[in-house]
Amino acid sequence: MEDYIKSIMKEARVFYPPKSFSNKAHIKNIKEYERLYKQSIKNPEKFWAEQAKQLEWFKKWDTVLRNEKNFFKWFEGGKLNVCYNCLDKNIKSGKKEKIALIWEPESGKGKTYTYGQLLKEVCKFANALKKKGVKKGKVVQIYLAMIPELLISMLACARLGAIHSVVFSGFSADSLKDRILDSKSEFLITSDGSFRNGKVCPIKDNADAAIKACPSIKSIIVVKRTNNKIKMKKNRDYWFHELIENEKDFCKAEHMDSEDPLFILYTSGSTGKPKGVLHTQAGYLLYAQQTFKYIFDIRDDDIYFCTADIGWITGHSYIVYGPLANSATTIMYEGAPMYPKPDRFWNIVDKYKVTIFYTAPTAIRALAKEGDKWPNKSNLSSLRLLGTVGEPINPEAWLWYYKVIGKEKCPIVDTWWQTETGGILITPLPGAIPLKPGSATKPFFGIVADIFKENGSKAKVNEGGYLVIKKPWPGMLRTVWNNPKKYKKTYFEKFNVYLTGDSAKIDEDGYFWIMGRLDDVIKVSGHRMGTAEIESSLVSHKSVAEAAVVPFPHKIKGQAIYAFVILKKGNQKSESLKEELKKHVGKTVGPIAKPDKIQFADDLPKTRSGKIMRRMLKAIAEGSSEFGNVSTLADPEVIKKLQEERIL
Ligand code: WTA
């Protein structure tokens, strides 16, 4: 990481927003940002109460914020409906015929929904769900790829006050099972299959396998997408299209309390079991709406394309809720970035005249590697703003994005945030804040971010430390589902303010530089994975006795997975076993979790009390011999052997 920071600091150039951009922007210059920012943090409650007027409430709140020992409640006493705010409210203000959603399937024959049409589809499905027993407070698991029914299902749940829990369709049957077991949902929405890279992924088969161990599931609703053969179990499995066939296209929006749950999204932390991050109604919606408005500087005629999958938080906040709450036009693309060729994203930009494009550094690096000829084949002149999210962006990738995609006229918003934060916390405002490649720049309105040292004191300028958020904000997670203790321990125990898990520093201009995770979370191609999840998958293989997983730097993926594996007695170390183990992880967790490198070991570096010393393994995987303090190492010989046998 130090090298990374050194390298970004070399990129000392500052990029100013073009005048033509700033003139029309919501926030036009740094002074305006600073003035509003100061106001917002002087009295965040006043600030957010003022902003909350932009939502439509069935009943106004009584209190803006209440702190119950670090469990925060926003807008208590207020009543509203998230789906109503995303659809009905826009229709009432004259946007009925405006396109809400553009869906681009892998096959290319796109489909659009106006706000009016989308409301009808959502209502029909909400009515169908109601008949199956879905209502306020029930959890609905959604295991779908990027098809319109995913967004429709989420909004239908929100309309009824049911809690949706989307599971990324690339996750395996086991991962789905774990999430259903934790959320205890009775309903599952999936499809007969999904398209990825022109191939059919059998996600209904995965769902069938998963729910064998999930007695809570009563009904499965299946969207017909690929027409491949699947099993439909009587009185449990229902076709989506049959259920909605005769449903009315109006359904009343439930009046929800501000702090009723909206959704659970599972995310990896430092323990084996993913955490169910809980977001609630009003605060989440307000934060998604406000951040989307100012950070993407949204205007009525924008066409906005975020390439994320809705199975992750970026898709929740910035494909679905943020854009729709701003009556924007949002694009949802079904497939892989390189399908059928590496110009697919640029084709989409050209085809729909996209004005705002939001993606991850890993995609930028992968597409840059394919060469400029791909973007150069498309007309990208409609673009006015670019964004990145998910991992640090290296200056080379930033500059490529800026020059080749943005033609040096589009600001880039490098947005830092997390599943837990609900929305973007540290980011440029594109018309106002000058950019430094590799820096997420400044905190958003109402966000008080800082860097703490181990002892809780403030770090000096340019000194690395723990990134913390010192005041609550409306979009923050409310708890970990079924596990409030974990919420307290993970986020508030160390400093009594919100701990992000990232390290960062602030430079002399007040710019934030994110340095990476401090815990055992790995970002593989921007996807958040826990080392412990991958380790427990490896150990579940019959030939493995012990495993330790660490990240190593990867040119395109940002980080990749390096696994140290100790075999059980009687097993031969072989290349074929390595392949088998990779497949096993792919099957039990999901293809994105497959280790890139596996090194068989006889022993791992441990402390005298038996704890694996991960930072040493990390150094070995990176090929570095800077081990830091080794005085607690039980057997120094172990390191030497591991270094010799390192996989290059
Ligand atoms: C990392 C994704 C550097 C960070 C929205 C964070 C970033 C984790 C950035 C959360 C960025 C996200 N620059 N690092 N712009 N954005 N990260 O929950 O380590 O999937 O803690 O949310 O991604 O990942 P998550």
XYZ file of C-alpha atoms in Angstrom, residues 25-631:
607
model
C -23.890 22.575 -11.983
C -25.932 22.402 -8.786
C -22.813 23.430 -6.836
C -20.715 25.759 -8.972
C -17.447 26.354 -7.157
C -15.358 25.382 -4.173
C -16.487 28.387 -2.136
C -20.120 27.367 -2.511
C -19.238 23.811 -1.499
C -17.302 25.015 1.530
C -20.044 27.338 2.657
C -22.742 24.684 2.388
C -20.503 22.034 3.910
C -19.764 24.198 6.945
C -23.440 24.886 7.411
C -24.258 21.196 7.057
C -21.868 20.041 9.752
C -22.523 22.892 12.118
C -26.017 21.569 12.608
C -26.554 18.334 10.670
C -30.030 17.821 12.097
C -31.181 21.167 10.808
C -29.515 20.517 7.486
C -31.091 17.095 6.968
C -34.508 18.237 8.162
C -34.386 20.923 5.504
C -33.393 18.423 2.787
C -36.040 15.933 3.917
C -38.712 18.311 2.688
C -37.823 17.120 -0.803
C -39.381 13.733 -0.039
C -43.110 13.214 0.063
C -44.320 12.319 3.545
C -47.670 10.855 4.565
C -46.920 12.248 8.008
C -44.120 14.574 9.069
C -41.534 13.344 11.569
C -41.451 14.281 15.254
C -37.718 14.124 15.905
C -34.912 14.413 13.366
C -32.322 12.295 15.162
C -32.128 10.173 18.266
C -29.054 8.379 19.528
C -29.633 5.291 21.600
C -26.097 4.257 22.566
C -24.896 4.396 18.957
C -28.079 2.961 17.480
C -29.378 5.920 15.496
C -32.958 6.761 14.587
C -33.737 9.343 11.931
C -37.053 11.121 11.381
C -38.955 9.120 13.968
C -42.687 9.566 13.900
C -42.619 10.273 10.165
C -44.462 8.112 7.667
C -43.696 7.635 4.002
C -43.253 4.987 1.324
C -40.009 4.559 -0.597
C -41.665 3.134 -3.716
C -44.199 5.963 -3.693
C -41.353 8.472 -3.581
C -39.600 6.737 -6.476
C -42.654 6.388 -8.749
C -45.977 7.997 -7.786
C -44.370 11.243 -6.673
C -42.679 11.648 -10.060
C -45.848 10.813 -11.931
C -47.726 13.426 -9.923
C -45.143 16.015 -10.915
C -45.623 15.349 -14.614
C -43.041 12.632 -15.289
C -45.482 9.859 -16.226
C -44.209 9.637 -19.797
C -40.538 10.085 -18.921
C -38.388 6.991 -19.317
C -37.471 5.650 -15.907
C -35.653 2.500 -16.919
C -33.773 1.418 -20.010
C -32.970 -2.262 -19.947
C -30.220 -3.528 -22.228
C -30.144 -7.327 -22.406
C -27.028 -9.157 -23.478
C -28.733 -9.966 -26.766
C -29.119 -6.249 -27.426
C -32.860 -5.876 -28.032
C -33.541 -3.240 -25.389
C -36.714 -2.451 -23.514
C -37.814 0.758 -21.834
C -40.296 1.585 -19.085
C -41.754 5.014 -18.498
C -42.499 6.030 -14.919
C -46.159 5.312 -15.648
C -45.439 1.839 -17.014
C -43.046 0.977 -14.239
C -45.614 1.877 -11.586
C -48.141 -0.442 -13.237
C -45.678 -3.347 -13.381
C -44.656 -2.811 -9.771
C -48.269 -2.667 -8.608
C -49.233 -5.835 -10.484
C -46.415 -7.741 -8.909
C -47.040 -6.239 -5.480
C -50.648 -7.470 -5.698
C -49.425 -10.933 -6.669
C -46.951 -10.978 -3.782
C -49.695 -9.951 -1.389
C -51.745 -12.986 -2.396
C -48.798 -15.200 -1.578
C -48.640 -13.720 1.909
C -45.988 -11.058 1.501
C -46.697 -8.103 3.756
C -45.137 -5.458 5.960
C -42.106 -6.777 7.836
C -41.721 -10.074 5.923
C -38.339 -10.782 4.349
C -38.226 -11.555 0.613
C -35.021 -13.002 -0.792
C -34.304 -12.002 -4.369
C -31.833 -14.070 -6.382
C -31.969 -12.567 -9.850
C -29.514 -11.332 -12.434
C -29.805 -7.903 -14.046
C -33.295 -8.108 -15.502
C -36.119 -5.571 -15.018
C -37.974 -7.974 -12.730
C -35.173 -7.474 -10.177
C -35.836 -3.759 -9.896
C -39.599 -4.367 -10.078
C -39.379 -6.915 -7.246
C -37.451 -4.524 -5.004
C -39.935 -1.729 -5.572
C -42.906 -4.080 -5.091
C -41.464 -5.119 -1.717
C -40.915 -1.499 -0.764
C -44.490 -0.707 -1.749
C -45.826 -3.409 0.563
C -43.377 -2.658 3.347
C -41.715 -6.054 2.940
C -37.956 -6.219 3.495
C -36.008 -7.229 0.409
C -32.727 -9.038 0.568
C -31.019 -9.297 -2.805
C -28.375 -11.983 -3.228
C -25.916 -11.444 -6.095
C -26.831 -13.970 -8.805
C -23.156 -14.924 -9.198
C -23.148 -16.380 -5.698
C -23.376 -20.132 -5.269
C -26.144 -22.259 -3.800
C -24.271 -22.404 -0.485
C -23.924 -18.645 -0.251
C -27.619 -18.248 -0.994
C -28.435 -20.851 1.627
C -26.413 -19.083 4.326
C -28.197 -15.820 3.616
C -31.667 -17.382 3.662
C -30.871 -19.176 6.906
C -29.820 -15.920 8.492
C -32.719 -13.819 7.208
C -35.302 -16.596 7.716
C -37.206 -15.442 4.661
C -40.319 -17.265 3.504
C -40.207 -16.036 -0.078
C -37.668 -16.346 -2.837
C -37.770 -14.667 -6.227
C -35.479 -16.130 -8.883
C -35.479 -17.031 -12.599
C -35.222 -20.143 -14.732
C -31.730 -19.043 -15.665
C -29.670 -15.988 -16.460
C -27.492 -14.934 -19.367
C -23.834 -14.190 -18.846
C -21.300 -14.085 -21.669
C -23.867 -15.674 -23.953
C -24.204 -18.691 -21.717
C -27.100 -19.735 -19.518
C -26.391 -19.876 -15.778
C -28.738 -22.300 -14.025
C -29.724 -20.133 -11.092
C -32.982 -21.963 -10.389
C -30.962 -25.156 -9.899
C -28.811 -23.261 -7.389
C -31.933 -22.025 -5.659
C -33.317 -25.569 -5.501
C -30.082 -26.823 -3.991
C -29.963 -23.950 -1.503
C -33.455 -24.296 -0.140
C -33.122 -27.977 0.625
C -31.644 -26.765 3.887
C -33.988 -23.792 4.291
C -37.314 -24.841 5.770
C -38.460 -21.219 6.123
C -39.066 -20.838 2.364
C -42.725 -21.326 1.467
C -42.962 -19.918 -2.042
C -40.585 -19.455 -4.932
C -41.505 -17.105 -7.739
C -39.699 -17.812 -10.982
C -39.166 -15.333 -13.804
C -38.936 -16.926 -17.249
C -35.806 -15.546 -18.836
C -33.832 -18.259 -20.612
C -36.419 -20.953 -21.340
C -34.115 -23.730 -20.222
C -35.582 -26.742 -18.528
C -36.082 -26.502 -14.793
C -38.082 -28.291 -12.137
C -41.160 -26.512 -10.805
C -42.467 -27.909 -7.570
C -46.233 -27.848 -7.202
C -47.673 -25.504 -4.577
C -44.258 -24.022 -3.951
C -42.954 -22.733 -7.286
C -44.917 -20.213 -9.338
C -44.206 -18.474 -12.624
C -43.892 -14.725 -12.300
C -45.749 -14.078 -15.590
C -48.666 -16.289 -14.561
C -48.995 -14.617 -11.177
C -49.196 -11.100 -12.574
C -51.404 -11.974 -15.538
C -54.710 -10.953 -14.049
C -53.520 -8.589 -11.364
C -54.750 -5.032 -11.105
C -52.198 -2.367 -11.954
C -52.860 -0.359 -8.857
C -51.764 -1.222 -5.355
C -51.847 1.086 -2.362
C -48.467 2.062 -0.973
C -48.125 1.029 2.655
C -47.523 3.875 5.130
C -44.174 3.012 6.650
C -42.479 4.403 9.725
C -39.204 6.118 8.956
C -37.285 3.500 10.893
C -39.039 0.388 9.546
C -36.577 -1.867 7.723
C -36.304 -1.366 3.937
C -33.712 -3.951 3.014
C -31.022 -6.298 4.223
C -27.896 -6.688 2.137
C -25.308 -9.236 3.150
C -21.700 -8.186 3.036
C -18.372 -9.693 3.989
C -16.507 -8.722 7.084
C -13.633 -10.225 8.988
C -15.509 -13.265 10.228
C -16.679 -16.205 8.149
C -20.349 -15.353 8.214
C -21.506 -12.442 6.051
C -23.256 -9.660 7.933
C -26.817 -8.647 7.112
C -26.507 -4.886 6.845
C -29.870 -3.302 7.616
C -31.068 -0.095 6.004
C -34.336 1.590 6.907
C -36.828 3.743 5.016
C -36.583 7.510 5.259
C -32.926 8.116 6.087
C -31.661 5.729 3.431
C -33.910 7.161 0.747
C -33.065 10.739 1.631
C -29.349 10.022 1.590
C -29.506 8.132 -1.733
C -31.605 10.911 -3.248
C -29.392 13.771 -2.073
C -26.065 12.183 -2.928
C -27.278 11.172 -6.368
C -28.552 14.668 -7.054
C -25.395 16.548 -6.091
C -22.636 14.065 -6.902
C -23.981 13.087 -10.315
C -25.227 16.639 -10.737
C -28.398 15.243 -12.203
C -30.519 17.175 -14.702
C -33.821 16.296 -16.266
C -32.381 15.336 -19.657
C -29.576 13.118 -18.368
C -29.239 9.470 -19.378
C -27.437 7.741 -16.555
C -25.640 4.397 -16.779
C -24.173 2.606 -13.773
C -22.511 -0.689 -14.686
C -22.727 -2.257 -11.227
C -24.842 -5.291 -10.418
C -27.886 -4.658 -8.244
C -26.700 -7.597 -6.124
C -24.279 -5.124 -4.510
C -24.970 -1.854 -2.698
C -23.918 0.319 -5.651
C -26.803 -1.077 -7.654
C -29.276 -0.590 -4.808
C -28.410 3.050 -4.214
C -27.295 4.210 -7.643
C -29.227 2.138 -10.169
C -32.508 1.904 -8.303
C -33.264 4.234 -5.386
C -31.057 7.297 -6.000
C -31.913 7.716 -9.683
C -35.637 6.974 -9.344
C -36.011 9.270 -6.337
C -34.637 12.007 -8.615
C -36.939 11.080 -11.537
C -33.867 10.233 -13.600
C -33.497 7.790 -16.492
C -31.435 4.819 -15.350
C -29.902 2.117 -17.528
C -29.620 -1.488 -16.428
C -27.353 -3.763 -18.470
C -27.835 -7.487 -18.181
C -24.482 -8.890 -19.045
C -20.719 -8.945 -19.053
C -18.591 -5.902 -19.944
C -16.717 -7.734 -22.695
C -19.727 -9.360 -24.330
C -19.669 -9.945 -27.208
C -16.639 -7.630 -27.567
C -14.756 -5.206 -25.320
C -16.741 -2.268 -26.671
C -20.070 -3.211 -25.132
C -20.160 -0.378 -22.573
C -19.150 2.160 -25.222
C -21.819 0.796 -27.553
C -24.396 1.340 -24.860
C -23.144 4.884 -24.274
C -23.448 5.584 -27.996
C -26.780 3.791 -28.473
C -28.628 5.611 -25.697
C -26.569 8.826 -25.705
C -25.490 8.285 -22.113
C -24.477 11.496 -20.337
C -23.304 10.085 -16.975
C -21.303 6.876 -16.692
C -20.425 5.200 -13.376
C -18.201 2.123 -13.126
C -15.428 0.459 -11.119
C -11.641 0.861 -11.475
C -11.323 -2.852 -12.238
C -13.536 -2.438 -15.314
C -11.592 0.629 -16.392
C -8.289 -1.264 -16.134
C -9.650 -4.287 -17.976
C -11.097 -2.159 -20.777
C -7.992 0.024 -21.046
C -5.915 -3.104 -21.530
C -7.946 -3.971 -24.625
C -6.716 -0.772 -26.253
C -8.143 2.579 -27.350
C -9.518 1.175 -30.575
C -12.620 -0.106 -28.759
C -13.845 3.155 -27.253
C -12.697 4.999 -30.370
C -15.170 3.037 -32.475
C -18.094 4.557 -30.588
C -19.313 8.112 -30.391
C -18.833 9.068 -26.748
C -19.562 12.764 -27.176
C -22.798 12.559 -25.178
C -20.822 11.934 -21.957
C -20.494 14.853 -19.551
C -19.600 13.172 -16.278
C -17.747 10.001 -15.232
C -17.619 8.190 -11.920
C -15.781 5.355 -10.188
C -16.461 3.315 -7.080
C -15.443 0.240 -5.155
C -11.666 0.413 -4.805
C -8.827 2.872 -5.098
C -8.159 3.991 -8.656
C -4.555 4.193 -9.777
C -3.505 7.371 -11.636
C -2.802 5.489 -14.881
C -6.342 4.139 -15.025
C -7.722 7.520 -13.962
C -5.877 9.306 -16.752
C -6.975 6.772 -19.357
C -10.567 7.187 -18.251
C -10.212 10.958 -18.282
C -8.576 11.179 -21.706
C -9.865 8.275 -23.769
C -13.399 8.061 -22.415
C -14.045 11.587 -21.142
C -12.022 13.338 -23.884
C -10.623 15.623 -21.179
C -13.948 17.388 -20.789
C -15.733 15.202 -18.218
C -15.006 15.520 -14.498
C -14.486 12.174 -12.734
C -16.180 11.610 -9.400
C -14.127 9.074 -7.436
C -16.745 8.108 -4.867
C -15.795 6.467 -1.585
C -18.436 4.614 0.405
C -19.534 1.197 1.719
C -22.511 -1.163 1.939
C -22.878 0.092 5.497
C -22.900 3.779 4.610
C -25.873 3.432 2.266
C -24.549 6.135 -0.027
C -21.427 8.049 -1.004
C -19.566 9.804 1.843
C -16.333 11.113 0.345
C -16.393 12.430 -3.212
C -15.832 15.339 -5.498
C -18.828 17.493 -6.373
C -18.128 17.651 -10.072
C -18.727 21.332 -10.752
C -16.996 22.520 -7.630
C -14.090 20.442 -6.408
C -10.786 20.300 -8.337
C -9.656 16.708 -8.867
C -6.455 14.954 -7.904
C -6.262 11.540 -9.611
C -6.456 8.819 -6.969
C -8.103 10.951 -4.308
C -11.791 10.718 -3.403
C -11.310 14.389 -2.433
C -13.740 15.774 0.189
C -16.616 14.723 2.440
C -20.198 15.126 1.255
C -22.586 17.483 3.065
C -23.230 16.463 6.646
C -20.303 14.023 6.743
C -17.618 14.589 9.361
C -14.756 12.314 8.364
C -11.395 12.114 10.087
C -8.277 9.997 10.508
C -7.513 8.554 13.921
C -4.341 6.993 15.202
C -4.365 3.774 17.218
C -4.814 5.693 20.484
C -7.798 7.622 19.159
C -5.996 10.909 18.629
C -6.207 12.780 15.365
C -3.586 11.909 12.757
C -1.393 14.672 11.382
C -1.564 15.941 7.812
C -0.483 13.168 5.423
C -0.280 10.668 8.249
C -2.114 7.401 7.620
C -4.597 5.972 10.106
C -8.127 4.753 10.697
C -10.795 6.446 8.626
C -13.707 7.286 10.921
C -16.988 9.172 10.581
C -17.606 11.255 13.656
C -21.271 12.158 13.277
C -24.229 10.024 12.218
C -25.781 10.559 8.776
C -29.217 9.468 7.518
C -27.973 6.725 5.147
C -25.956 4.780 7.704
C -26.740 1.162 8.565
C -28.994 0.792 11.587
C -27.803 -2.571 12.798
C -26.592 -5.994 11.697
C -29.668 -8.179 11.113
C -30.245 -10.424 14.113
C -26.963 -9.315 15.590
C -26.910 -5.896 17.269
C -23.873 -6.951 19.296
C -21.870 -7.371 16.134
C -22.987 -3.933 14.969
C -21.677 -2.333 18.142
C -18.490 -4.326 18.188
C -17.579 -3.889 14.524
C -18.393 -0.234 14.073
C -18.372 1.512 17.448
C -16.292 -0.390 19.958
C -12.878 0.915 19.012
C -13.416 4.678 19.040
C -17.091 5.182 19.935
C -17.568 6.782 16.492
C -18.255 4.965 13.205
C -15.215 2.914 12.187
C -15.021 2.318 8.442
C -12.401 -0.446 8.399
C -10.353 1.523 5.845
C -7.076 3.290 6.310
C -6.656 6.706 4.780
C -4.867 10.013 5.062
C -5.705 13.647 4.545
C -3.295 15.853 2.615
C -2.428 19.506 3.107
C -5.423 20.579 1.002
C -7.855 18.513 3.050
C -8.111 15.823 0.342
C -8.760 12.254 1.452
C -6.610 9.420 0.090
C -8.026 5.962 0.750
C -5.252 3.443 1.319
C -7.151 0.164 1.659
C -8.746 -2.117 4.233
C -7.369 -2.655 7.698
C -9.386 -5.795 8.326
C -9.601 -9.061 6.427
C -11.779 -7.829 3.629
C -10.437 -8.257 0.084
C -11.703 -6.309 -2.893
C -11.514 -8.610 -5.890
C -12.564 -6.713 -9.011
C -14.338 -4.317 -6.674
C -16.370 -7.155 -5.127
C -16.162 -7.366 -1.400
C -15.002 -10.755 -0.117
C -14.033 -11.903 3.338
C -10.850 -13.945 3.653
C -12.593 -16.021 6.326
C -15.375 -17.052 3.932
C -12.867 -18.314 1.400
C -10.838 -20.046 4.091
C -13.832 -21.899 5.441
C -14.720 -22.966 1.907
C -11.205 -24.370 1.412
C -11.282 -26.151 4.751
C -14.613 -27.728 3.837
C -12.787 -29.693 1.105
C -11.995 -33.221 2.221
C -8.246 -32.955 1.604
C -7.636 -29.636 3.384
C -6.568 -29.351 7.003
C -5.957 -25.612 7.270
C -6.044 -22.595 5.001
C -5.104 -18.931 5.148
C -6.102 -16.463 2.478
C -4.534 -13.064 1.806
C -4.812 -10.477 -0.965
C -2.020 -9.668 -3.393
C -1.902 -6.763 -5.850
C -3.286 -7.562 -9.282
C -2.936 -5.355 -12.367
C -6.574 -5.541 -13.414
C -8.555 -6.866 -10.482
C -6.884 -4.493 -8.015
C -6.502 -7.323 -5.551
C -6.522 -11.055 -6.136
C -6.621 -14.000 -3.799
C -3.572 -15.939 -2.628
C -4.303 -19.053 -0.561
C -1.898 -20.982 1.665
C -3.190 -24.501 2.129
C -2.097 -27.262 4.487
C -3.283 -30.664 3.310
C -4.507 -33.456 5.508
C -2.131 -36.385 5.887
C -2.168 -38.809 2.956
C -2.969 -36.205 0.278
C -0.542 -35.549 -2.566
C 0.376 -31.955 -3.404
C -0.444 -31.649 -7.089
C -1.478 -29.136 -9.717
C -4.677 -31.043 -10.303
C -5.583 -30.777 -6.629
C -5.012 -27.021 -6.855
C -7.432 -26.852 -9.758
C -9.910 -28.926 -7.803
C -9.654 -26.580 -4.824
C -10.207 -23.534 -7.005
C -13.291 -25.163 -8.459
C -14.475 -26.065 -4.990
C -14.317 -22.430 -3.866
C -16.064 -21.389 -7.072
C -18.820 -23.822 -6.319
C -19.225 -23.162 -2.616
C -18.819 -19.375 -2.555
C -19.025 -18.202 -6.161
C -16.677 -17.877 -9.153
C -15.428 -14.430 -8.051
C -13.963 -15.958 -4.892
C -11.681 -18.435 -6.683
C -8.058 -18.039 -5.525
C -5.667 -16.980 -8.282
C -2.778 -18.715 -6.566
C -2.621 -21.635 -4.195
C 0.558 -22.517 -2.337
C 0.724 -25.795 -0.462
C 2.438 -25.399 2.878
C 3.504 -27.686 5.677
C 3.175 -25.025 8.287
C 1.984 -21.432 8.676
C 3.603 -18.620 10.634
C 1.886 -18.491 13.989
C 2.267 -16.643 17.222
C 3.144 -18.663 20.288
C -0.513 -18.629 21.182
C -1.353 -20.210 17.815
C -2.762 -17.237 15.887
C -1.902 -17.154 12.176
C 0.230 -14.098 11.406
C -1.517 -12.857 8.328
C 0.570 -9.792 7.699
C 3.517 -12.098 7.144
C 1.593 -14.236 4.718
C 0.550 -11.077 2.955
C 4.167 -9.977 2.685
C 5.141 -13.388 1.343
C 2.351 -13.323 -1.240
C 3.468 -9.858 -2.333
C 7.099 -11.006 -2.559
C 8.182 -8.547 0.093
C 10.381 -9.388 3.040
C 9.293 -6.489 5.188
C 7.676 -8.493 7.932
C 7.677 -5.874 10.655
C 7.933 -7.135 14.172
C 8.668 -10.888 14.162
C 9.406 -11.320 17.832
